[in-house]
Short mmCIF file of C-alpha atoms in Angstrom, two decimals:
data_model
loop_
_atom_site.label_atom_id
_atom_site.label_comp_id
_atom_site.label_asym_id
_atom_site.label_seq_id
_atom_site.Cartn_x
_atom_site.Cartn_y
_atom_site.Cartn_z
CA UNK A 81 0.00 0.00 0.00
CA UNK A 82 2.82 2.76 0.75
CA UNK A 83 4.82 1.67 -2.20
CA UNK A 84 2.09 1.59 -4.34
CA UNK A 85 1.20 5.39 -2.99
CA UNK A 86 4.59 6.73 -4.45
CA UNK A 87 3.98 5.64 -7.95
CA UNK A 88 1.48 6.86 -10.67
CA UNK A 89 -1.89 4.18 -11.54
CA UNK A 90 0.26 2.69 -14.87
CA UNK A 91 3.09 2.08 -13.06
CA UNK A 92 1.05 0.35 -10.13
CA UNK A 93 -0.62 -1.88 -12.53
CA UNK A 94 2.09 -2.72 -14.64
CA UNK A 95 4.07 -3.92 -11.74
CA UNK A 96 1.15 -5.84 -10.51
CA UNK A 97 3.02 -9.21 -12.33
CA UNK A 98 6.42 -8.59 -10.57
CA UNK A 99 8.25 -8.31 -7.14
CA UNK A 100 8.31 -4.85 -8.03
CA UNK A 101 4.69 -4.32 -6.71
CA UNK A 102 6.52 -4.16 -3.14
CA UNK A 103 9.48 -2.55 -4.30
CA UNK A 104 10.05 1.62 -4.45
CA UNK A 105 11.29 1.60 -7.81
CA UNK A 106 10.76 3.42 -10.70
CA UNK A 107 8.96 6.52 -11.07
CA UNK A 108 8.68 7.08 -7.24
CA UNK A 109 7.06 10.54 -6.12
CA UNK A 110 4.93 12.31 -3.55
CA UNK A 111 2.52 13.59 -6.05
CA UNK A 112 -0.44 11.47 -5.10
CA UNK A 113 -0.15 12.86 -1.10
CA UNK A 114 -0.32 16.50 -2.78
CA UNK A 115 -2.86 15.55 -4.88
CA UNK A 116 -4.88 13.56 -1.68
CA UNK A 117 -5.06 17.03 0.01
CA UNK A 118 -6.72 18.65 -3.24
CA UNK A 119 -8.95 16.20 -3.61
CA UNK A 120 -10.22 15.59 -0.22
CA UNK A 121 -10.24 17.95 2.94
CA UNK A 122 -8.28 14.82 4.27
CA UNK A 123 -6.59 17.02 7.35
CA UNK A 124 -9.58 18.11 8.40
CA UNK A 125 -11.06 14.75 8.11
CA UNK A 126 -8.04 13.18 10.35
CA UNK A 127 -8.39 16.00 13.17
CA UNK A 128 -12.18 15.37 13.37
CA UNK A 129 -11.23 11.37 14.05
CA UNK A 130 -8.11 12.08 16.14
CA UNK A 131 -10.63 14.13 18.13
CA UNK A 132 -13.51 11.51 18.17
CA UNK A 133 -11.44 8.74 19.01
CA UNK A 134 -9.22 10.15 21.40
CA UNK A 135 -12.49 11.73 23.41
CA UNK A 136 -13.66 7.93 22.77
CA UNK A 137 -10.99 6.82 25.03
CA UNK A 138 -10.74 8.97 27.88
CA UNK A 139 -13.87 8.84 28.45
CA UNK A 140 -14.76 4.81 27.55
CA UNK A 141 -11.06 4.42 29.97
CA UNK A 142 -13.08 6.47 33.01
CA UNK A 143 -16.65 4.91 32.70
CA UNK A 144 -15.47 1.28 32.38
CA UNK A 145 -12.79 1.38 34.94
CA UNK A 146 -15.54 2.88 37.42
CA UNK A 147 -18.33 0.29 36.41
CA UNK A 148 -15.46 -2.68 36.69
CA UNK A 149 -13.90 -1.68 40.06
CA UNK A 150 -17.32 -1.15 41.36
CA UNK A 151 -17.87 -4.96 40.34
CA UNK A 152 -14.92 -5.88 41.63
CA UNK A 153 -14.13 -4.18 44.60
CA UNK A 154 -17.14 -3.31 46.05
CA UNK A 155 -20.16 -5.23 47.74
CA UNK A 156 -22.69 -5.19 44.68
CA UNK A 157 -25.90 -7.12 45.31
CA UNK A 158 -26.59 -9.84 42.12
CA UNK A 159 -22.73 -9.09 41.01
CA UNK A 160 -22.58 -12.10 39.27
CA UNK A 161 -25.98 -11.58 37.31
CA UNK A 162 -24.98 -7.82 36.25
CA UNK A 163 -21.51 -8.95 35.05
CA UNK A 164 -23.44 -11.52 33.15
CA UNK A 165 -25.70 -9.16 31.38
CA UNK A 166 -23.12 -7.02 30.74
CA UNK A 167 -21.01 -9.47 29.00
CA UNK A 168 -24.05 -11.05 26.78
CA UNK A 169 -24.65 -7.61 25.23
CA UNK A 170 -21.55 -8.54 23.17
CA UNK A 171 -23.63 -11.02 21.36
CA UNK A 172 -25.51 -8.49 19.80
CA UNK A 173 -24.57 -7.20 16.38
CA UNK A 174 -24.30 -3.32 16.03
CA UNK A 175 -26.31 -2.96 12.53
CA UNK A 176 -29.24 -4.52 14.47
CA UNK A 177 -29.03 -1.51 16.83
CA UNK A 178 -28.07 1.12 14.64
CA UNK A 179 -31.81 2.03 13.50
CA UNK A 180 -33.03 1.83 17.01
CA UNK A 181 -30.11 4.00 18.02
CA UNK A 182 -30.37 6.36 15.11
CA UNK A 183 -34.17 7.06 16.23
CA UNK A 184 -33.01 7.45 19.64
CA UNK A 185 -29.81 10.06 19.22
CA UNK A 186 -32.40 12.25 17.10
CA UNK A 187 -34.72 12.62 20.52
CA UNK A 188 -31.70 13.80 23.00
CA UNK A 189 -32.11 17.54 23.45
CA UNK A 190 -29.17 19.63 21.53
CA UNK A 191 -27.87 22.85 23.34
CA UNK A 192 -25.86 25.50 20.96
CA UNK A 193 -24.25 28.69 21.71
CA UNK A 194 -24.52 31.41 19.12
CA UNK A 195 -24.58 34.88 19.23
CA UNK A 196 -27.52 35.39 21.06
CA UNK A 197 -26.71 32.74 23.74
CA UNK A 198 -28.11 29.80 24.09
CA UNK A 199 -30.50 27.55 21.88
CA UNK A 200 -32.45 24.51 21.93
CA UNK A 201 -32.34 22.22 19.30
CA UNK A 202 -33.85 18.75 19.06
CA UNK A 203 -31.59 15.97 18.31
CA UNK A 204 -27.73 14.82 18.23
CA UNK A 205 -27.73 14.22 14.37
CA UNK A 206 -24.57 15.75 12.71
CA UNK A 207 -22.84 16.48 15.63
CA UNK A 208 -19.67 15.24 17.13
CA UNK A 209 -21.42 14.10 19.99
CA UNK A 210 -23.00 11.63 18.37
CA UNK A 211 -19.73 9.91 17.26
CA UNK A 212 -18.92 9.54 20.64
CA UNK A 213 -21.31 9.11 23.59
CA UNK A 214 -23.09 5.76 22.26
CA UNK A 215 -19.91 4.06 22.24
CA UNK A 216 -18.00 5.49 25.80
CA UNK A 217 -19.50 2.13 27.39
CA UNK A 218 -18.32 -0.88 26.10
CA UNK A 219 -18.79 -4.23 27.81
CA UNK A 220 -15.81 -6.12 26.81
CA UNK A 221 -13.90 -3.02 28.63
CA UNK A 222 -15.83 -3.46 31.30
CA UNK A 223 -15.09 -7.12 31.71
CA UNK A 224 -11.38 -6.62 31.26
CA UNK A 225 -10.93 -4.32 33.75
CA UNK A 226 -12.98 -6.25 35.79
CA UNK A 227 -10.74 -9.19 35.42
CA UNK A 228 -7.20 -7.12 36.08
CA UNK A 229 -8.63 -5.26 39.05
CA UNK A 230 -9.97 -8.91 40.29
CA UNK A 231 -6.77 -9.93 40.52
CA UNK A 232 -5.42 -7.05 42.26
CA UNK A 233 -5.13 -7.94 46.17
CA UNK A 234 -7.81 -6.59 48.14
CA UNK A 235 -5.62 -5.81 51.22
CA UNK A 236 -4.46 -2.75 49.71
CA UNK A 237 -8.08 -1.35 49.89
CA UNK A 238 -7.92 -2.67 53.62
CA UNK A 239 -4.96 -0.68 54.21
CA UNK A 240 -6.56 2.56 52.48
CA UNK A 241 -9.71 2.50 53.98
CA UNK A 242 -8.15 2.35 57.82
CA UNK A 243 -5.88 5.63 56.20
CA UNK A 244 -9.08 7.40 55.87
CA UNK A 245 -9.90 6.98 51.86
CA UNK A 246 -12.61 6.37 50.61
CA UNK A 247 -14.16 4.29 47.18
CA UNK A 248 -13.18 6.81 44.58
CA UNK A 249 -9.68 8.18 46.10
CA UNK A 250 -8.85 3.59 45.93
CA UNK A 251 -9.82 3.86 42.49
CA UNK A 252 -7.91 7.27 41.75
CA UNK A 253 -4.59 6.92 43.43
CA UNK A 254 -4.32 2.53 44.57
CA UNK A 255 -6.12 0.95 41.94
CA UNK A 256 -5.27 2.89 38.73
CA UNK A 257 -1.50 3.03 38.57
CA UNK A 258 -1.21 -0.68 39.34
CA UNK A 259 -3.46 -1.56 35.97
CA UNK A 260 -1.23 0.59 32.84
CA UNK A 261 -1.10 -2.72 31.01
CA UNK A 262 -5.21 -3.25 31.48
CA UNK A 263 -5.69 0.69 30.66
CA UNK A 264 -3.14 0.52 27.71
CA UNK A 265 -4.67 -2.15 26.22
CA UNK A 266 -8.53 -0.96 26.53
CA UNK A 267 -7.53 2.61 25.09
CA UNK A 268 -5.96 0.26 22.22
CA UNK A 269 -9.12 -2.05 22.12
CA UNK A 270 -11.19 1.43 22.20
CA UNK A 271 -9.49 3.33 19.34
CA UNK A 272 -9.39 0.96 16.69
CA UNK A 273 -13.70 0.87 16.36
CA UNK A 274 -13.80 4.75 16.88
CA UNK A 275 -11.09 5.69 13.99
CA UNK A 276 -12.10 2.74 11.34
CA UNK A 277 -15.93 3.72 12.59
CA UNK A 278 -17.74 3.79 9.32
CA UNK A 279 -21.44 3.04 8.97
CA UNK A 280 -22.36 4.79 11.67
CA UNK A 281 -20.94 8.60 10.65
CA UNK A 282 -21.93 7.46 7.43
CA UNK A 283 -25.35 7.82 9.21
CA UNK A 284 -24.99 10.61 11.60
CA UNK A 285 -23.49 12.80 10.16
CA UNK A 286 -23.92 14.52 7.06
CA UNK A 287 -21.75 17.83 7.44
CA UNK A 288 -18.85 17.31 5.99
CA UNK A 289 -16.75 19.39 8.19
CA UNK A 290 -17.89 16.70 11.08
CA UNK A 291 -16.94 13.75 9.01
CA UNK A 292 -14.37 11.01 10.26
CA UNK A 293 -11.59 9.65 7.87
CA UNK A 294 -13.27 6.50 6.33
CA UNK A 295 -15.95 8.55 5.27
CA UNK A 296 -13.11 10.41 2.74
CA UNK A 297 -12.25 7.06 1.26
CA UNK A 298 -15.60 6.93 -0.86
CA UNK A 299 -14.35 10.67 -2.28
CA UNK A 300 -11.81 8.82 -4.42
CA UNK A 301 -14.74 6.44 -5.84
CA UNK A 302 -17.05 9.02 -6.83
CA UNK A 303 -15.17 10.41 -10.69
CA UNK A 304 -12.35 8.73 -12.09
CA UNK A 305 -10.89 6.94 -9.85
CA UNK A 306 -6.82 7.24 -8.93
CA UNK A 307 -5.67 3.93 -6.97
CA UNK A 308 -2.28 5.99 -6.04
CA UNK A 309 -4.40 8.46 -4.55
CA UNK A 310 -6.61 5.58 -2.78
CA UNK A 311 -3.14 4.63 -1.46
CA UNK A 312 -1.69 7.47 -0.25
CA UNK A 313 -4.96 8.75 1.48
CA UNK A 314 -4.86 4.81 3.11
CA UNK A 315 -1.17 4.85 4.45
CA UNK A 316 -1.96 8.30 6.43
CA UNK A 317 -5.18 7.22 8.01
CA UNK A 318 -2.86 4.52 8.76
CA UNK A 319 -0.26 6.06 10.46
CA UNK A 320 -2.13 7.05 13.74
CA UNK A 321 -2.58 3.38 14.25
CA UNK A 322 0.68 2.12 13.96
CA UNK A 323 1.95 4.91 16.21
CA UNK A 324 -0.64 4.32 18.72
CA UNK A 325 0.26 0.58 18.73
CA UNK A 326 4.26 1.34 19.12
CA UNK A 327 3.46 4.00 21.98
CA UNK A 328 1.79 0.97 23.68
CA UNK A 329 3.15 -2.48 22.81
CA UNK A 330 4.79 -3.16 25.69
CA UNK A 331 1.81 -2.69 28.21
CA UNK A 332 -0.46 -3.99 25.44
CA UNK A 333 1.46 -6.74 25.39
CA UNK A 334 2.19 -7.47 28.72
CA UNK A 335 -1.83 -7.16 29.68
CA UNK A 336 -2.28 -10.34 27.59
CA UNK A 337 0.91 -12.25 29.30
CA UNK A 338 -0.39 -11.74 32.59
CA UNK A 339 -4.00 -12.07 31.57
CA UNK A 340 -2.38 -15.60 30.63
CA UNK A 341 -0.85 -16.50 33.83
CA UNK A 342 -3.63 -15.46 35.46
CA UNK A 343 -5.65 -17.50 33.77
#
């Protein structure tokens, strides 16, 4: 895919036959990234998704964690049952909910600030709100933090609670720094959906300053299409990935070693 983005469409199809489809040879250029950025408003596209998804993630990281160390460290009556119910939502498909949920996001009240102060307006359709609060709570987050913090000794809240703290400061300052790997690897778990998020923006949202970066890859399909463009716009909505995954590889991948052992 990046090698193919530095060379024009004949020369991508003509190497097709060769080794040279994965080689940077020939007529190699940075023409189709200029001509991405003519085409499509592809930065603005990436900050609205960088935005989305990383607004996804703090706040999905703070409203699981809660819900799983309540679970798991406090006395919840029918624990068992509501971790249960929790966990069986997974078996539902989104497109089965994404009418019902459409319907739903288009009731919530809408508050605006303009020049003459505030207004009311009914429903979260092409907003960026609506790219982000249905999918803050996720139950396999829940149940993975549930799991780590399970397996955190509870002798430490013991020790807090005769210090004088209470639930939320054992969650804040005992509970939190001892699970990186569990919180590295749910804000991994929770950015993938939110940046490759498709149908649902494709929904949503119909303002095209509010659009997310898939959304720009059916600009290239709509004339004559340029597969070096299709390329280059692909390896940069790309890139935040990768980079995401290097900042956390280590504590991604030592959540799933010592889910493992644990195990």
């Amino acid at each position: 895919m990046f090698v193919s983005s530095l060379k024009p469409d004949n020369q991508i199809f003509g190497d097709l036959s060769s080794l040279a489809a994965f080689l940077p040879i020939g007529n190699i250029s940075l023409d189709n990234y200029a001509a991405v950025f003519d085409r499509v408003p592809a930065a603005r596209f990436l900050i609205n998704s960088i935005g989305v998804s990383a607004v996804t993630v703090i706040l999905g990281i703070f409203v699981n964690s809660l819900a799983a160390f309540a679970l798991s460290r406090m006395r919840v009556p029918a624990k068992g049952l509501i971790l249960t119910l929790i966990i069986a939502t997974l078996i539902i498909p989104f497109e089965t909910l994404a009418l019902p949920l459409l319907w739903w996001v288009n009731q919530l009240p809408n508050f605006s600030v303009g020049p003459e102060g505030f207004s009311y307006l009914k429903g979260w359709l092409d907003t960026y709100q609506v790219q982000i609060i249905p999918f803050v709570a996720n139950a396999f987050s829940v149940y993975l933090f549930y799991q780590y913090f399970d397996s955190i000794p509870k002798e430490l809240d013991e020790a807090a609670r005769v210090d004088g703290a209470g639930w939320f400061r054992i969650y804040r300052t005992v509970i939190l720094p001892l699970s990186g790997p569990a919180i590295a690897t749910v804000a991994i778990l929770t950015f993938l959906p939110a940046w490759n998020s498709y149908l649902w923006p494709l929904m949503s949202v119909q303002s095209e300053e509010l659009r997310p970066v898939m959304i720009g890859v059916q600009y290239f399909f709509q004339l004559n299409v340029s597969w070096g463009e299709v390329m280059a716009y692909c390896s940069l909505i790309t890139l935040p990935v990768v980079a995401l995954f290097i900042a956390f590889q280590r504590s991604f991948v030592n959540s799933i070693a010592s889910t493992g052992v644990k195990g």
